[in-house]
Coordinates of C-alpha atoms in Angstrom, one line a residue:
X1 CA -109.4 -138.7 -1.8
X2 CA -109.4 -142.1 -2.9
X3 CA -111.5 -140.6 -6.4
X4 CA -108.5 -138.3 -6.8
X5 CA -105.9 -141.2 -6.3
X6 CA -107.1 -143.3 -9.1
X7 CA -107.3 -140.6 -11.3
X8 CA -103.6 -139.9 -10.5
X9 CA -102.2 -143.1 -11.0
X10 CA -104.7 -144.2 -13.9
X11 CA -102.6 -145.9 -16.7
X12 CA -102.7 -144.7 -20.1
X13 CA -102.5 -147.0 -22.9
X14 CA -100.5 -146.8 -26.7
X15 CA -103.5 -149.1 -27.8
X16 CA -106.6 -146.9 -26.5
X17 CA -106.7 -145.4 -30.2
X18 CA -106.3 -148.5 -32.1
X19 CA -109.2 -149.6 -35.1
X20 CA -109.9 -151.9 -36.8
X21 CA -109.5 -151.4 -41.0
X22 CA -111.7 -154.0 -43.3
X23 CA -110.2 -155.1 -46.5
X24 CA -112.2 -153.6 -49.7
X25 CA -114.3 -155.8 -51.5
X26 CA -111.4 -157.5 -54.0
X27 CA -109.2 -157.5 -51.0
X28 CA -111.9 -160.2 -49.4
X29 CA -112.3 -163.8 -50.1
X30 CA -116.0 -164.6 -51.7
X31 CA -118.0 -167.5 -52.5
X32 CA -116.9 -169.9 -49.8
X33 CA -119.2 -172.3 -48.4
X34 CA -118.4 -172.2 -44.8
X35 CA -119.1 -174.8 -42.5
X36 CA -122.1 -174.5 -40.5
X37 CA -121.6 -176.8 -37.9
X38 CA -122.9 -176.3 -34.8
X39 CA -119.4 -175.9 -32.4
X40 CA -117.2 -173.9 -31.3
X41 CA -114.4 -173.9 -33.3
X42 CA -113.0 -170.7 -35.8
X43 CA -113.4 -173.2 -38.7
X44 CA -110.8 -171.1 -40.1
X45 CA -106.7 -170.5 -39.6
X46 CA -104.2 -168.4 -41.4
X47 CA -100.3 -168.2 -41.8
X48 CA -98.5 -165.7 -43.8
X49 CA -98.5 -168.1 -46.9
X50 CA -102.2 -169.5 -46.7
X51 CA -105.8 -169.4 -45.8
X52 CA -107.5 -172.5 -44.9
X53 CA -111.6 -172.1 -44.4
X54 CA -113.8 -175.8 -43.1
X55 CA -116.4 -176.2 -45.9
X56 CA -120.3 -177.5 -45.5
X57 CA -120.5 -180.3 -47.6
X58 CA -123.2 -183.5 -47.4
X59 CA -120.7 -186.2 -47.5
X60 CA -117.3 -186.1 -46.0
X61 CA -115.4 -183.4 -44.8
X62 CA -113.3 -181.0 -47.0
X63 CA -111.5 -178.2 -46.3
X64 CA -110.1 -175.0 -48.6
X65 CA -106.8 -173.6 -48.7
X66 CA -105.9 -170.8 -50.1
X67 CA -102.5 -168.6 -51.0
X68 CA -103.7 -165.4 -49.4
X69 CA -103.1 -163.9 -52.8
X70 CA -106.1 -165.2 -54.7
X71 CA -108.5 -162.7 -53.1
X72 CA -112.2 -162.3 -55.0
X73 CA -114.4 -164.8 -56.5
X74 CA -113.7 -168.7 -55.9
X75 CA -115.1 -170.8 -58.2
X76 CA -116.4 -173.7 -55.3
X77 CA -116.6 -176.1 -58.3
X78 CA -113.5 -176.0 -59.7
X79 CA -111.3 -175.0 -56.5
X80 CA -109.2 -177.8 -55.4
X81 CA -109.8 -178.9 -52.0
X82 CA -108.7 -181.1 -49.3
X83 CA -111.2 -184.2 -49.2
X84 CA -109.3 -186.2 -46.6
X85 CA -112.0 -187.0 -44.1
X86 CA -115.4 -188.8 -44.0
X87 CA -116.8 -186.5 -41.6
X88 CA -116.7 -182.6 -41.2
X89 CA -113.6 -180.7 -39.9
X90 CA -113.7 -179.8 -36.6
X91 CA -110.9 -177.7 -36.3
X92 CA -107.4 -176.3 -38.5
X93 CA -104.2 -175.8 -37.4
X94 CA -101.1 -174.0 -39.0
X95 CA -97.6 -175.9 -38.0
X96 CA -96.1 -172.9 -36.6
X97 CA -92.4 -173.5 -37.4
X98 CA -93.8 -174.9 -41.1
X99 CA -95.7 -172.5 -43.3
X100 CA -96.7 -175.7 -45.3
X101 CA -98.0 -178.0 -43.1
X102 CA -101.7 -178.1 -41.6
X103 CA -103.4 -180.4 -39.1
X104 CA -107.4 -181.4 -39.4
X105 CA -109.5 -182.7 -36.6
X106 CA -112.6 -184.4 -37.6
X107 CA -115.7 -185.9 -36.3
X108 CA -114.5 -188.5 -38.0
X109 CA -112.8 -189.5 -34.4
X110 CA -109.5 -189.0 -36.6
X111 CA -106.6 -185.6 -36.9
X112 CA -104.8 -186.1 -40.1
X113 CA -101.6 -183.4 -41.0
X114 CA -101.1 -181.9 -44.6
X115 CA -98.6 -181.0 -46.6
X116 CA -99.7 -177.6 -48.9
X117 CA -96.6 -177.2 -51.9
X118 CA -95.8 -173.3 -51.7
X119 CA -98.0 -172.4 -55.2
X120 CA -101.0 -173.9 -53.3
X121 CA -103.2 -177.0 -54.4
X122 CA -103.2 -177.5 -58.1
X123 CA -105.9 -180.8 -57.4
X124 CA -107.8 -182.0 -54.6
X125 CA -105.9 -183.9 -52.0
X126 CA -107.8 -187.2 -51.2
X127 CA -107.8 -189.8 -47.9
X128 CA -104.6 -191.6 -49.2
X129 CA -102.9 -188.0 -49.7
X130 CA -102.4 -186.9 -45.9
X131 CA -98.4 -187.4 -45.0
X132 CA -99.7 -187.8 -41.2
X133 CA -102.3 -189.6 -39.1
X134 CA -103.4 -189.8 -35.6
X135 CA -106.2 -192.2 -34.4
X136 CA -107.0 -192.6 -30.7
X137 CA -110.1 -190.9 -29.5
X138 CA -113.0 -192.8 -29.5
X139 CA -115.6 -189.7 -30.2
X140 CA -115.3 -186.8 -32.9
X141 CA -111.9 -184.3 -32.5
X142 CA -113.1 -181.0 -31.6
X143 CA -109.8 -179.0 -30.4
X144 CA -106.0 -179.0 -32.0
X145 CA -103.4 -177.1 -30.8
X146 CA -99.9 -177.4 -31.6
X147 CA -97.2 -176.8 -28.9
X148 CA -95.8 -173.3 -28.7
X149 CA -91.9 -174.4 -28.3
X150 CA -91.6 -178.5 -29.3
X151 CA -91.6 -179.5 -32.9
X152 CA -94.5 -181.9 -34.0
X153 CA -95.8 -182.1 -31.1
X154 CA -99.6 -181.5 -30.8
X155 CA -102.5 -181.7 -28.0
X156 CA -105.9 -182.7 -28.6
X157 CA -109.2 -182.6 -26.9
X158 CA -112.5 -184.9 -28.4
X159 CA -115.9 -185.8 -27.6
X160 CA -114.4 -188.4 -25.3
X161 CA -113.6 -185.9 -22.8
X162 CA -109.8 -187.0 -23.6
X163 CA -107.1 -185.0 -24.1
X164 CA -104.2 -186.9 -26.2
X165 CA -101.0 -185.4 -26.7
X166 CA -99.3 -187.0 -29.8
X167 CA -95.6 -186.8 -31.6
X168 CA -96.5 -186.5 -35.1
X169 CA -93.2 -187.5 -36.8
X170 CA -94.0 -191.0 -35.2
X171 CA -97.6 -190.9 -35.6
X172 CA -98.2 -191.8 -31.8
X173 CA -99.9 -190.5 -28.9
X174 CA -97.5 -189.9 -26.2
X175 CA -99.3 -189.1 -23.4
X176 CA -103.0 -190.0 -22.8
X177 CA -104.6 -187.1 -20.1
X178 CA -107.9 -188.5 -18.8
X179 CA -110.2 -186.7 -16.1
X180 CA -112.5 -183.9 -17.5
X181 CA -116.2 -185.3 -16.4
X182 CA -117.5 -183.8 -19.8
X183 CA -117.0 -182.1 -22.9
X184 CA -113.9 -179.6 -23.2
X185 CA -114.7 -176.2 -24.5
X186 CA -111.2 -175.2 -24.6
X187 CA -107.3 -175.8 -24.6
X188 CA -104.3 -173.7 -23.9
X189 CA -100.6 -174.0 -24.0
X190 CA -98.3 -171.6 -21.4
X191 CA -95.7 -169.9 -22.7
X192 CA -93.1 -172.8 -22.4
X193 CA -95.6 -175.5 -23.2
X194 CA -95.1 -177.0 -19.9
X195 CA -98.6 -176.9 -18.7
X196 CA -102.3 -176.8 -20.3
X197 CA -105.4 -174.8 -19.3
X198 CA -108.4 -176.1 -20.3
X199 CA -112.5 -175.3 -19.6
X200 CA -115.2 -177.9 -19.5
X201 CA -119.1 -178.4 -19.2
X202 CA -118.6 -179.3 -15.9
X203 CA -117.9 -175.2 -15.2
X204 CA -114.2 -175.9 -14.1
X205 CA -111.5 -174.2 -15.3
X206 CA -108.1 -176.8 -14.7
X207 CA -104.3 -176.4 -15.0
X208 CA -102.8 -180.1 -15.9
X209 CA -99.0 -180.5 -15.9
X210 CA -99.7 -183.1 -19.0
X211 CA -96.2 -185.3 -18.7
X212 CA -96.9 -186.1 -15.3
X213 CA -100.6 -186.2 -15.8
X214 CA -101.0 -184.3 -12.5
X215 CA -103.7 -181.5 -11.8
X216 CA -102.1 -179.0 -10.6
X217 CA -105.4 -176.7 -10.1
X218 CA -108.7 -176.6 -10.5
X219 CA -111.5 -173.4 -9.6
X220 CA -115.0 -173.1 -10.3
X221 CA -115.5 -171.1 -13.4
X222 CA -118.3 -169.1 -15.0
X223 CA -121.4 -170.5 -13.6
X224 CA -123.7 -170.3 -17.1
X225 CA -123.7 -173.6 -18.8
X226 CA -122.4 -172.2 -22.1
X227 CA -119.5 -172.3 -23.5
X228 CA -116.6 -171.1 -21.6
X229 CA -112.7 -170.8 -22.7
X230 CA -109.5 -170.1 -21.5
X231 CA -106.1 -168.8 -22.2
X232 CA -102.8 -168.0 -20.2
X233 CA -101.6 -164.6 -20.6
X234 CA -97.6 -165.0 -22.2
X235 CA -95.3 -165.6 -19.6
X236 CA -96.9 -165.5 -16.5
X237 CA -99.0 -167.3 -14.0
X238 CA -102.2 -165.8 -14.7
X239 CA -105.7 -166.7 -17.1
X240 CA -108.3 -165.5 -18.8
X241 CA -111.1 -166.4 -19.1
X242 CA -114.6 -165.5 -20.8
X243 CA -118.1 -167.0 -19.9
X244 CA -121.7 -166.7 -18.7
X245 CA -123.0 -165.9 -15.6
X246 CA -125.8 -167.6 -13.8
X247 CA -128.2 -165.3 -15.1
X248 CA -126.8 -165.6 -18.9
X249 CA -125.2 -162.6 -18.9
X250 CA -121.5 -162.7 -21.1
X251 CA -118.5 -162.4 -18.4
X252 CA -114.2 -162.0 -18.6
X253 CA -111.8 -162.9 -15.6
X254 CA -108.7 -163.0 -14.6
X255 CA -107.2 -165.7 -12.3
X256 CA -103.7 -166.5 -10.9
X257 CA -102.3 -169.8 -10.4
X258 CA -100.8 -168.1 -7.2
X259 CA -104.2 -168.3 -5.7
X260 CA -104.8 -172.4 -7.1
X261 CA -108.0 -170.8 -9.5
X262 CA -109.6 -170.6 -5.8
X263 CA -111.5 -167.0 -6.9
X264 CA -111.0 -164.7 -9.8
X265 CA -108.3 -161.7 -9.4
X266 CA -111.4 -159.8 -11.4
X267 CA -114.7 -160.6 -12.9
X268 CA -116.7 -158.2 -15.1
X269 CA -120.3 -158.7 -17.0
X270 CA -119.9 -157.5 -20.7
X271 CA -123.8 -157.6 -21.5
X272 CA -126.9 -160.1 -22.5
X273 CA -125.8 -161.6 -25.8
X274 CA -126.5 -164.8 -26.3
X275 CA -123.3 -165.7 -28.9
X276 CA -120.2 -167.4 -27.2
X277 CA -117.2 -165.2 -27.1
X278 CA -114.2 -166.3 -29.0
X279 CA -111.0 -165.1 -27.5
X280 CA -107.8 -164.1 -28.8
X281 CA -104.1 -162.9 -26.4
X282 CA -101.6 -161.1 -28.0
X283 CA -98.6 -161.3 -26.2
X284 CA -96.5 -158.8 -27.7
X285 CA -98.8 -156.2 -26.9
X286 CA -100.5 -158.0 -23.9
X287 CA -103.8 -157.2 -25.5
X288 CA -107.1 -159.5 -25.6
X289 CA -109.3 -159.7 -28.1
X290 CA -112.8 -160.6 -27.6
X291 CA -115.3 -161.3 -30.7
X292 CA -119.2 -162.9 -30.1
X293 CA -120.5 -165.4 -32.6
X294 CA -123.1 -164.2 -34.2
X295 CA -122.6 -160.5 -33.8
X296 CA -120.2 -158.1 -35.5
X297 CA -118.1 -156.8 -32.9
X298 CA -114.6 -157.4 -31.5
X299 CA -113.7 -155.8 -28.3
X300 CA -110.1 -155.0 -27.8
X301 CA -108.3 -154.8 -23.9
X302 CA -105.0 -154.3 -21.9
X303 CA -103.4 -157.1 -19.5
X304 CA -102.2 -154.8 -16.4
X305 CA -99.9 -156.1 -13.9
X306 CA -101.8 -154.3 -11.6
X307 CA -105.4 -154.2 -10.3
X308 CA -107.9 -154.4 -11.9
X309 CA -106.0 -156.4 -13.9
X310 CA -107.4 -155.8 -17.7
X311 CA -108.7 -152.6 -19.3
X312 CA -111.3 -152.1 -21.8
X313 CA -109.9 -150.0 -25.0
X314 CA -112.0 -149.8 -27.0
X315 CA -114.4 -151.8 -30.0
X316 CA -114.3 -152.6 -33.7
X317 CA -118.4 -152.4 -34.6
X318 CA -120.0 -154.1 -38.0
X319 CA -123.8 -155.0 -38.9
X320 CA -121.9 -158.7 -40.6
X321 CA -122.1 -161.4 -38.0
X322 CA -119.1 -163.7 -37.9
X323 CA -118.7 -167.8 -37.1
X324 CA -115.3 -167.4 -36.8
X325 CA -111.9 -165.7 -36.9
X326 CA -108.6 -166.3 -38.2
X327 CA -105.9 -164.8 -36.8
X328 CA -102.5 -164.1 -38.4
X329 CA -99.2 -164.3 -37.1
X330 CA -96.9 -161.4 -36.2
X331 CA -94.5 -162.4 -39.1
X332 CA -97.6 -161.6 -42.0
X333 CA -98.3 -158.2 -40.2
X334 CA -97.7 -155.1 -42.6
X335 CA -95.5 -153.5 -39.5
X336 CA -94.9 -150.4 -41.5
X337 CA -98.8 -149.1 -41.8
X338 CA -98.6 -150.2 -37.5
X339 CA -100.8 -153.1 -37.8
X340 CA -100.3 -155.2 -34.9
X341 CA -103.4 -157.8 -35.2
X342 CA -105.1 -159.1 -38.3
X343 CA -108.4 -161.3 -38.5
X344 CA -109.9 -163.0 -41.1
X345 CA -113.7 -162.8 -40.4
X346 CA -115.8 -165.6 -41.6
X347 CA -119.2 -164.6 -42.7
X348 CA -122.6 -166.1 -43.0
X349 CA -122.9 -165.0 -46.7
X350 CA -119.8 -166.7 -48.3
X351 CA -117.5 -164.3 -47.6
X352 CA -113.9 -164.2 -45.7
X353 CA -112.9 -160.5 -44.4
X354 CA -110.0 -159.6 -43.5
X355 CA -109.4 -156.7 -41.0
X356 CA -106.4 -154.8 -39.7
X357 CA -106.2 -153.8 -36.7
X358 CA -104.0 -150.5 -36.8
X359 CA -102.2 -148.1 -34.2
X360 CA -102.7 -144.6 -35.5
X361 CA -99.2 -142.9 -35.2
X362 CA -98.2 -140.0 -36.9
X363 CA -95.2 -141.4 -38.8
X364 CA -96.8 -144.4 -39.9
X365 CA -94.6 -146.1 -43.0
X366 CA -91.6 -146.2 -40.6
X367 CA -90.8 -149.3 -38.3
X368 CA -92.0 -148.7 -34.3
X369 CA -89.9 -150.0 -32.1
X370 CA -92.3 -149.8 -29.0
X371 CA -95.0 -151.3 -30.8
X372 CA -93.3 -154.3 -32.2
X373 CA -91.0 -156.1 -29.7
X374 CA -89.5 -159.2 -30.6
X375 CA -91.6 -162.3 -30.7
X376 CA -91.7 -166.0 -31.1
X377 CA -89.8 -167.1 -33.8
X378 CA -91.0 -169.8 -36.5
X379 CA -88.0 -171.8 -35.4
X380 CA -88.6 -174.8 -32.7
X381 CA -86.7 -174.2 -29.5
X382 CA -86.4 -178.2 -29.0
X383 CA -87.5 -181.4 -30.6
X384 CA -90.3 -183.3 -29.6
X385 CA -88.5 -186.0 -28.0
X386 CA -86.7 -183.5 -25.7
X387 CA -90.0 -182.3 -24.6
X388 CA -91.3 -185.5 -23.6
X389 CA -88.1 -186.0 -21.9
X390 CA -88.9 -183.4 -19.4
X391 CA -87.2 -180.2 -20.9
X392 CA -88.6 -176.6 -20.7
X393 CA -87.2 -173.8 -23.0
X394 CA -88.9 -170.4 -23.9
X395 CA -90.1 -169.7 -27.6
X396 CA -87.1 -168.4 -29.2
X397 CA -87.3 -164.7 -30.0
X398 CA -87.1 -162.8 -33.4
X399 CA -87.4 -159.6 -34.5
X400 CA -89.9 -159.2 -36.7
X401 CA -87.3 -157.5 -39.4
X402 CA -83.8 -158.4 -39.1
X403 CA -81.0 -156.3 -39.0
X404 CA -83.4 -152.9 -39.4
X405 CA -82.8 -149.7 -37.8
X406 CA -85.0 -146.8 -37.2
X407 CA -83.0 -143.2 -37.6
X408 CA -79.9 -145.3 -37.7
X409 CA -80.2 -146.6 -34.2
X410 CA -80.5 -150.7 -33.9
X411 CA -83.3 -151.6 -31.0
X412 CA -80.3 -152.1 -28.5
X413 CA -79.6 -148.4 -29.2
X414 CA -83.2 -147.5 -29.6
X415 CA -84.3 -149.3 -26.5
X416 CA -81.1 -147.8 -24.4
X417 CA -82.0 -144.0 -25.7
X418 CA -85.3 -144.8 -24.5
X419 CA -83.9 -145.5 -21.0
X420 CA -82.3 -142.2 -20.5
X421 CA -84.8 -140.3 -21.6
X422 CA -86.9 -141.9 -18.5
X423 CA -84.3 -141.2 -16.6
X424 CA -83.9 -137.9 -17.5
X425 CA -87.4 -137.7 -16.9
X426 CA -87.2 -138.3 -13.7
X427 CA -84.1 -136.8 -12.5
X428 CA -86.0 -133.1 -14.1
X429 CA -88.7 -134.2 -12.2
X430 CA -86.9 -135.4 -9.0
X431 CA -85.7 -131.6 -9.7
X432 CA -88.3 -129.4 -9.9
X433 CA -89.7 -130.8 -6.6
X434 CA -86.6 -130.1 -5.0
X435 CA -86.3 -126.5 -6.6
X436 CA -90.2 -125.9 -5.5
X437 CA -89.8 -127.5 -2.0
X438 CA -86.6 -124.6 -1.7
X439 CA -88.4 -121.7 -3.1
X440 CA -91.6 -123.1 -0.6
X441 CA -89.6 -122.9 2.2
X442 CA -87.6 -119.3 1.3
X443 CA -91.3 -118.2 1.2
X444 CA -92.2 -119.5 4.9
X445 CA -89.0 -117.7 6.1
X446 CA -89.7 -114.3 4.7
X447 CA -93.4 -114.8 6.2
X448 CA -91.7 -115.2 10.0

């Protein structure tokens, strides 16, 4: 009974189909020489304008950017670069409400912020060049995230097991978040940018309301001592989480604040890989991404509300093993061909591939309504100092292209058209057990 239950109510997914596309050979960035430092960062990050990649040099710490035009061959020698630390870039970071502005932590204990001029770098920006700079850990930068919602405001984790939150119009840290026993593997915003997951060494997954400076939970995580990280999924209360098990073995959860991280809503083993798995959450389609350095693949699930509380889709398989991924924003997304992720794989020989990840539909070349809700906009929804103040607002919403319409419906229309349709769905439904519960019965009564 209970076999023929779940089979009943067993969800079926829009995404279960969805592959992943590689770019052809001039449609790839080649020649790069990508960092090899040992961490676990994407030494890599992507906007709709530009590519920047975190280069392996023997003095200092440069960085490439890119207009996401100039596919094929780079010329390393003659490619301007951005030579602005003394030691090697940690970690990039896109301003998401500026296309031209990009923030570099360093080990040099130091994150500086960038301005890139729309053509791209005509000559190498230098140390004096940066138009920010934020100093205050004592031990390399390994982690920069900017805030989802605030404008020039970003968190930062280093070496220090410190986590700094700075305003970078005023070059200052704001708030100084002390407490993590050892190093942090990860950091992640909410949705409103009121709180901040983060893993450690220590095996603890932690929730930290960062303007008060108060915990507000910590659980034991993945028991392995490798890497672990951690991100909240959109606009709710729950994590997730990937990991090693005590016995090595690669591992995804799901926890809920609800439950103070005591014990995960589910935990799954994935398999025997040694590579840490970098993790991606796409909240539009409240899917997560999973790719292991130093192996090809990139495994693609659901976020149910519902146990058991993430679903595997299905897996984009390649013999090139990648250090890192890019990933691009919904608003550089080629939403006619239904392409609702992109990476940008960094490879051990050189080369940066991109890949689409692609919902097969029938009518592909026309906008899909269902596929593409609206999502958060490249406008700020307050200022840094209101954030600081205390105020919470929700990433203001776009759609993705203004003002279209599909068959001359708006989504309002499209969205209410939808809505009857269910309804009508189940009012025939409602009515066709009615009309066989009536014929049913007619057919007992002619029996007696």
């Amino acid at each position: 009974m209970a076999q023929r239950q779940s089979f009943r109510h067993r969800h079926v997914s829009k995404f279960k189909h969805v592959f992943g596309n590689p770019a052809k050979k001039e449609g790839c960035y080649e020649g790069i020489n990508i960092s090899q430092i040992a961490w676990e960062s994407n030494f890599c990050a992507v906007n709709p304008k530009f590519l920047a990649v975190a280069l392996e040099s023997s003095c200092g710490g440069p960085f490439l950017v890119l207009p996401l035009s100039q596919t094929g061959k780079i010329d390393p020698f003659n490619q301007p670069k951005v030579n602005g630390h003394t030691r090697p870039v940690l970690d990039l970071g896109w301003n998401p409400f500026d296309d031209n502005v990009i923030a570099s932590a360093s080990e040099d204990c130091s994150i500086k912020i960038w301005y890139i001029p729309d053509c791209g770098l005509c000559e190498d920006l230098n140390r004096e060049d940066f138009i920010g700079h934020l100093q205050g850990h004592d031990r390399k930068v390994g982690i920069i995230r900017w805030h989802p919602c605030a404008s020039n405001i970003i968190a930062s984790a280093g070496f220090d097991d410190v986590i700094i939150i700075w305003d970078v119009e005023r070059e200052a840290a704001v708030l100084i978040l002390k407490g993590h026993p050892d190093t942090i593997f990860s950091l992640s915003f909410n949705w409103n940018g009121s709180l901040i997951a983060t893993t450690c060494k220590d095996k603890k997954i932690r929730v930290i309301d960062p303007r008060e400076g108060r915990l507000i939970a910590s659980g034991e995580g993945h028991k392995g001592p490798k890497c672990s990280q951690v991100v909240f999924l959109g606009n709710t209360s729950r994590l997730f989480s990937t990991g090693f098990s005590r016995t090595q073995e690669r591992e995804v959860a799901v926890w809920d604040l609800g439950n103070a991280l005591k014990r995960p809503l589910n935990i799954e083993q994935l398999d025997s890989s040694s590579g840490n798995i970098m993790l991606y959450y796409d909240h539009d389609t409240h899917m997560v991404y999973l790719a292991g350095k130093g192996d090809g693949n990139i495994r693609y699930y659901e976020v149910l509300e519902e146990e058991p509380y993430f679903m595997f889709l299905n897996e984009f398989r390649s013999a090139s093993p990648q250090r890192g991924l890019g990933v691009m924003p919904k608003r550089g997304l080629e939403v006619h061909k239904c392409e609702i992720m992109r990476f940008y794989k960094l490879q051990n020989n050189g080369v940066v591939e991109p890949i689409a990840m692609t919902v097969p539909r029938r009518h592909s070349g026309t906008y899909q309504f269902d596929l593409f809700p609206k999502t958060p906009s490249n406008k700020p929804a307050m200022s840094a100092e209101q954030w600081i103040m205390g105020s919470n607002k929700a990433p203001l919403m776009d759609e993705l292209l203004p003002g279209l319409t599909v068959d001359g419906m708006s989504r309002e229309a499209y969205e209410s058209s939808k809505r009857e349709d269910e309804t009508k769905q189940k009012e025939n439904k409602t009515g066709s057990k009615f009309t066989r519960l009536l014929l049913f019965l007619h057919y007992i009564i002619l029996l007696l």
